[in-house]
Amino acid sequence: MLVSDILNAKGNDVVTAAPHTLISEAAKILAENRIGSVLVMNGAQLAGILSERDIVRVLAAEGAACLDGPVSRIMTAKVVTCRPDQTISDVMQMMTNGRFRHVPVMAEGKLAGMISIGDVVKWRLEEAQEEVRQMAAYVTGA
Ligand code: AMP
């Protein structure tokens, strides 16, 4: 299964914010869209990723005053991305190694989608169910 297969099923939409977006505003964007991270875009260029964890971390360290700062202050600027032709196993490895749950998809330098850990788990579950089906068919000769 490739990244492009998941994007074909779920679409290419990615929720984004500009670097100067306030952290309080980003928290609202995450809540309203029921997502865990937002990509920070400088025009068409990927500038960083902001996760709910980044907000929790700065809130715990600095208190509510931090909410008036821009997302660029607390985002992760060095973003690990994948390509549509990579496998979901590759993406799972990236998430495990980097300890994050979101990997943006870039195609020819342009944002093409987002793979979350939820997408990866769904795929792995379907794959495991298919394996069980095939094993049962093999054993019963059906
Ligand atoms: P997450 O588990 O995705 O909510 O993010 C955990 C931490 O990793 C946060 O500090 C994020 O900013 C950062 N992060 C999330 N996704 C990525 C990514 N694809 N590349 C680099 N850092 C990331």
XYZ file of N, CA and C and ligand atoms in Angstrom:
449
model
N 0.855 -1.210 0.000
C 0.000 0.000 0.000
C 0.888 1.257 0.000
N 0.554 2.170 -0.883
C 1.353 3.396 -1.011
C 0.647 4.584 -0.382
N 1.436 5.605 -0.094
C 0.893 6.864 0.424
C -0.179 7.394 -0.533
N 0.064 7.269 -1.838
C -0.899 7.781 -2.826
C -2.239 7.046 -2.733
N -2.231 5.752 -2.345
C -3.491 5.003 -2.199
C -4.332 5.605 -1.077
N -3.674 5.963 0.011
C -4.404 6.561 1.141
C -4.934 7.940 0.745
N -4.103 8.704 0.031
C -4.560 10.039 -0.393
C -5.726 9.937 -1.373
N -5.715 8.917 -2.235
C -6.836 8.736 -3.165
C -8.130 8.488 -2.402
N -8.015 7.786 -1.261
C -9.212 7.469 -0.476
C -9.646 8.651 0.402
N -8.704 9.353 0.997
C -9.088 10.384 1.980
C -9.030 11.815 1.437
N -8.377 11.999 0.293
C -8.297 13.341 -0.290
C -6.997 14.045 0.058
N -6.838 15.236 -0.521
C -5.563 15.962 -0.390
C -5.653 17.160 0.546
N -6.810 17.353 1.158
C -6.989 18.538 2.004
C -6.076 18.507 3.230
N -5.431 19.631 3.501
C -4.612 19.761 4.707
C -4.965 21.101 5.354
N -5.172 21.070 6.664
C -5.464 22.312 7.381
C -4.140 23.029 7.639
N -4.079 24.294 7.227
C -2.824 25.047 7.350
C -3.043 26.371 8.091
N -1.941 26.957 8.514
C -1.984 28.282 9.143
C -0.723 29.029 8.723
N -0.788 30.361 8.751
C 0.392 31.174 8.428
C 1.284 31.271 9.675
N 2.587 31.540 9.491
C 3.507 31.596 10.642
C 3.103 32.609 11.712
N 2.457 33.716 11.300
C 2.091 34.747 12.276
C 0.769 34.466 12.999
N 0.099 33.378 12.645
C -1.157 33.015 13.325
C -0.897 32.900 14.828
N -1.811 33.460 15.628
C -1.626 33.377 17.085
C -1.821 31.932 17.557
N -1.116 31.576 18.608
C -1.226 30.216 19.151
C -2.663 29.953 19.617
N -3.319 30.976 20.177
C -4.723 30.822 20.606
C -5.610 30.492 19.401
N -5.332 31.138 18.274
C -6.101 30.899 17.052
C -5.834 29.473 16.542
N -4.575 29.048 16.610
C -4.220 27.698 16.161
C -4.927 26.643 17.013
N -5.051 26.910 18.310
C -5.749 25.968 19.201
C -7.205 25.832 18.754
N -7.813 26.961 18.366
C -9.207 26.926 17.875
C -9.295 26.126 16.576
N -8.320 26.328 15.685
C -8.314 25.606 14.397
C -8.244 24.096 14.646
N -7.382 23.691 15.596
C -7.252 22.256 15.903
C -8.564 21.715 16.451
N -9.176 22.471 17.375
C -10.417 22.010 18.008
C -11.558 21.944 16.989
N -11.703 23.003 16.193
C -12.829 23.054 15.238
C -12.726 21.963 14.177
N -11.489 21.635 13.769
C -11.306 20.619 12.732
C -11.109 19.222 13.304
N -11.103 19.128 14.641
C -10.902 17.835 15.333
C -9.640 17.135 14.837
N -8.540 17.899 14.803
C -7.264 17.341 14.352
C -6.190 17.636 15.405
N -5.031 16.989 15.242
C -3.970 17.116 16.235
C -2.801 17.979 15.808
N -2.804 18.371 14.525
C -1.694 19.233 14.095
C -2.130 20.089 12.917
N -1.438 21.197 12.756
C -1.705 22.083 11.622
C -0.364 22.378 10.942
N -0.382 22.377 9.618
C 0.850 22.694 8.900
C 0.999 24.200 8.812
N 2.196 24.682 9.044
C 2.451 26.121 8.961
C 3.065 26.401 7.591
N 2.357 27.214 6.806
C 2.772 27.490 5.430
C 3.115 28.968 5.260
N 4.236 29.203 4.596
C 4.624 30.556 4.208
C 4.294 30.670 2.732
N 3.079 31.091 2.413
C 2.623 31.013 1.027
C 2.514 29.552 0.646
N 3.212 29.157 -0.439
C 3.157 27.756 -0.877
C 4.269 26.929 -0.247
N 5.096 27.587 0.576
C 6.270 26.897 1.136
C 6.013 26.387 2.556
N 6.419 25.150 2.796
C 6.257 24.547 4.122
C 7.232 25.198 5.106
N 6.672 25.809 6.168
C 7.521 26.504 7.143
C 7.671 25.708 8.438
N 6.698 24.820 8.727
C 6.782 24.055 9.965
C 5.505 23.284 10.226
N 5.490 22.609 11.379
C 4.280 21.888 11.802
C 4.035 22.217 13.269
N 2.776 22.429 13.591
C 2.406 22.733 14.984
C 1.441 21.654 15.449
N 1.821 20.980 16.534
C 0.983 19.915 17.079
C 0.369 20.379 18.401
N -0.729 19.721 18.777
C -1.340 20.014 20.079
C -0.295 19.857 21.200
N 0.641 18.955 20.988
C 1.680 18.733 22.015
C 2.569 19.957 22.200
N 2.835 20.676 21.093
C 3.656 21.892 21.179
C 2.937 22.941 22.028
N 1.603 23.006 21.862
C 0.821 23.996 22.621
C 0.790 23.619 24.102
N 0.570 22.331 24.379
C 0.526 21.874 25.778
C 1.874 22.146 26.460
N 2.956 21.874 25.727
C 4.300 22.045 26.295
C 4.543 23.503 26.689
N 4.217 24.448 25.804
C 4.497 25.861 26.085
C 3.523 26.406 27.135
N 2.287 25.862 27.136
C 1.320 26.273 28.168
C 1.825 25.866 29.549
N 2.332 24.649 29.658
C 2.832 24.147 30.945
C 4.040 24.952 31.399
N 4.893 25.352 30.451
C 6.130 26.052 30.804
C 5.905 27.530 31.088
N 4.978 28.160 30.342
C 4.883 29.626 30.395
C 3.532 30.157 30.861
N 2.528 29.314 30.902
C 1.193 29.783 31.268
C 0.454 30.369 30.079
N -0.761 30.864 30.338
C -1.681 31.261 29.261
C -1.189 32.451 28.431
N -0.245 33.237 28.963
C 0.242 34.407 28.219
C 0.861 34.001 26.876
N 1.363 32.773 26.806
C 2.007 32.298 25.563
C 1.026 32.251 24.399
N -0.262 32.185 24.703
C -1.273 32.045 23.644
C -1.314 33.246 22.711
N -0.781 34.381 23.181
C -0.771 35.594 22.354
C 0.423 35.657 21.405
N 1.274 34.637 21.444
C 2.450 34.619 20.552
C 2.127 33.933 19.233
N 3.000 34.104 18.225
C 2.777 33.470 16.918
C 3.165 31.986 16.935
N 2.532 31.212 16.061
C 2.845 29.777 16.004
C 4.297 29.532 15.594
N 4.875 30.467 14.853
C 6.262 30.288 14.404
C 7.228 30.155 15.581
N 6.834 30.668 16.754
C 7.712 30.616 17.930
C 7.828 29.198 18.495
N 6.765 28.401 18.332
C 6.779 27.087 18.992
C 6.650 25.902 18.021
N 6.492 26.199 16.734
C 6.341 25.089 15.766
C 7.667 24.347 15.613
N 7.583 23.147 15.040
C 8.792 22.418 14.649
C 9.090 22.811 13.208
N 10.262 23.450 13.002
C 10.575 23.981 11.662
C 11.161 22.913 10.746
N 11.808 21.913 11.348
C 12.421 20.867 10.512
C 11.422 19.716 10.371
N 10.642 19.764 9.318
C 9.542 18.812 9.161
C 9.985 17.600 8.333
N 9.679 16.417 8.846
C 9.930 15.189 8.093
C 8.722 14.964 7.183
N 8.962 14.814 5.883
C 7.878 14.636 4.924
C 8.053 13.320 4.162
N 7.006 12.932 3.450
C 7.123 11.744 2.609
C 6.634 12.078 1.209
N 6.819 11.124 0.289
C 6.359 11.286 -1.098
C 5.187 10.336 -1.352
N 4.351 10.634 -2.347
C 3.210 9.755 -2.645
C 3.617 8.336 -3.020
N 4.842 8.171 -3.577
C 5.232 6.825 -4.028
C 5.896 5.996 -2.931
N 5.954 6.514 -1.709
C 6.517 5.728 -0.607
C 5.447 4.812 -0.021
N 5.899 3.764 0.662
C 4.924 2.831 1.243
C 4.460 3.335 2.612
N 3.299 2.813 3.038
C 2.787 3.182 4.368
C 3.719 2.625 5.455
N 4.374 1.493 5.147
C 5.354 0.954 6.102
C 6.491 1.944 6.303
N 6.930 2.604 5.231
C 7.977 3.637 5.344
C 7.514 4.748 6.296
N 6.261 5.178 6.116
C 5.731 6.282 6.928
C 5.620 5.855 8.400
N 5.209 4.584 8.590
C 5.089 4.056 9.960
C 6.466 4.092 10.634
N 7.499 3.747 9.857
C 8.872 3.773 10.379
C 9.287 5.202 10.739
N 8.926 6.165 9.882
C 9.255 7.578 10.152
C 8.604 8.035 11.453
N 7.329 7.653 11.646
C 6.601 8.053 12.855
C 7.225 7.423 14.095
N 7.605 6.150 13.962
C 8.211 5.450 15.105
C 9.554 6.076 15.455
N 10.389 6.304 14.440
C 11.731 6.860 14.677
C 11.656 8.280 15.243
N 10.753 9.106 14.665
C 10.691 10.511 15.065
C 9.760 10.791 16.223
N 8.988 9.763 16.647
C 8.014 9.907 17.744
C 7.010 11.020 17.463
N 6.505 11.065 16.229
C 5.414 11.986 15.912
C 4.319 11.228 15.174
N 3.153 11.860 15.045
C 1.959 11.173 14.541
C 1.440 11.749 13.228
N 2.215 12.669 12.643
C 1.767 13.304 11.405
C 2.928 13.417 10.425
N 2.678 13.051 9.170
C 3.716 13.203 8.138
C 3.079 13.847 6.890
N 3.463 15.081 6.588
C 2.951 15.726 5.370
C 3.497 15.036 4.117
N 2.689 15.067 3.066
C 3.101 14.469 1.789
C 3.455 15.605 0.830
N 4.660 15.524 0.248
C 5.104 16.532 -0.712
C 5.323 15.855 -2.060
N 4.750 16.450 -3.111
C 4.947 15.934 -4.470
C 5.507 17.061 -5.317
N 6.700 16.843 -5.836
C 7.394 17.852 -6.647
C 7.424 19.214 -5.975
N 7.773 19.191 -4.693
C 7.932 20.439 -3.943
C 6.635 21.073 -3.476
N 5.501 20.440 -3.793
C 4.207 21.025 -3.383
C 3.508 20.130 -2.382
N 2.762 20.751 -1.469
C 2.002 20.008 -0.466
C 0.909 19.193 -1.150
N 0.893 17.869 -0.867
C -0.068 17.003 -1.568
C -1.012 16.278 -0.618
N -0.810 16.448 0.703
C -1.701 15.780 1.653
C -1.021 15.568 2.988
N -1.708 14.823 3.851
C -1.172 14.555 5.195
C -1.536 13.129 5.596
N -0.559 12.384 6.110
C -0.835 11.053 6.647
C -0.736 11.151 8.168
N -1.803 10.734 8.848
C -1.779 10.756 10.317
C -1.644 9.319 10.818
N -1.359 9.197 12.104
C -1.205 7.840 12.659
C -2.524 7.082 12.565
N -3.647 7.820 12.564
C -4.967 7.179 12.411
C -5.083 6.485 11.060
N -4.564 7.121 10.007
C -4.593 6.517 8.669
C -3.745 5.248 8.650
N -2.589 5.311 9.308
C -1.663 4.173 9.316
C -2.276 2.995 10.085
N -2.898 3.291 11.216
C -3.508 2.228 12.031
C -4.660 1.577 11.257
N -5.466 2.392 10.587
C -6.598 1.872 9.794
C -6.085 0.909 8.718
N -5.022 1.327 8.015
C -4.456 0.485 6.970
C -3.920 -0.824 7.553
N -3.198 -0.730 8.691
C -2.583 -1.917 9.297
C -3.649 -2.909 9.759
N -4.751 -2.361 10.285
C -5.863 -3.193 10.745
C -6.484 -3.939 9.563
N -6.720 -3.216 8.475
C -7.313 -3.840 7.280
C -6.384 -4.914 6.722
N -5.084 -4.629 6.739
C -4.105 -5.590 6.238
C -4.107 -6.855 7.098
N -4.166 -6.674 8.437
C -4.161 -7.818 9.358
C -5.429 -8.656 9.155
N -6.580 -7.969 8.949
C -7.842 -8.691 8.734
C -7.790 -9.501 7.442
N -7.157 -8.940 6.412
C -7.024 -9.641 5.136
C -6.124 -10.880 5.292
N -5.054 -10.726 6.099
C -4.158 -11.855 6.346
C -4.914 -13.001 7.022
N -5.756 -12.633 8.005
C -6.541 -13.643 8.729
C -7.501 -14.344 7.757
N -8.143 -13.548 6.896
C -9.075 -14.120 5.912
C -8.357 -15.124 5.009
N -7.169 -14.745 4.544
C -6.415 -15.615 3.628
C -5.948 -16.891 4.325
N -5.509 -16.749 5.583
C -5.057 -17.921 6.357
C -6.220 -18.879 6.564
N -7.398 -18.319 6.918
C -8.586 -19.154 7.162
C -8.975 -19.883 5.880
N -8.904 -19.165 4.750
C -9.259 -19.778 3.463
C -8.263 -20.894 3.124
N -6.998 -20.682 3.448
C -5.958 -21.679 3.171
C -6.180 -22.940 4.015
N -6.480 -22.724 5.317
C -6.629 -23.846 6.248
C -7.883 -24.650 5.918
N -8.987 -23.946 5.603
C -10.248 -24.662 5.352
C -10.357 -25.100 3.895
N -9.456 -24.612 3.066
C -9.492 -24.943 1.638
C -10.635 -24.279 0.915
N -11.193 -23.272 1.520
C -12.353 -22.590 0.922
C -11.920 -21.698 -0.233
P 2.614 14.762 17.037
O 2.879 13.429 17.704
O 2.550 14.609 15.537
O 1.414 15.440 17.601
O 3.885 15.712 17.288
C 4.828 15.523 18.314
C 5.986 16.521 18.104
O 6.635 16.258 16.850
C 5.595 17.994 18.050
O 6.655 18.760 18.611
C 5.464 18.295 16.567
O 5.728 19.658 16.232
C 6.541 17.386 15.986
N 6.167 16.846 14.678
C 4.951 16.367 14.283
N 4.986 15.910 13.037
C 6.261 16.093 12.600
C 6.954 15.819 11.368
N 6.347 15.245 10.330
N 8.268 16.167 11.289
C 8.897 16.735 12.339
N 8.318 16.998 13.515
C 7.021 16.690 13.654
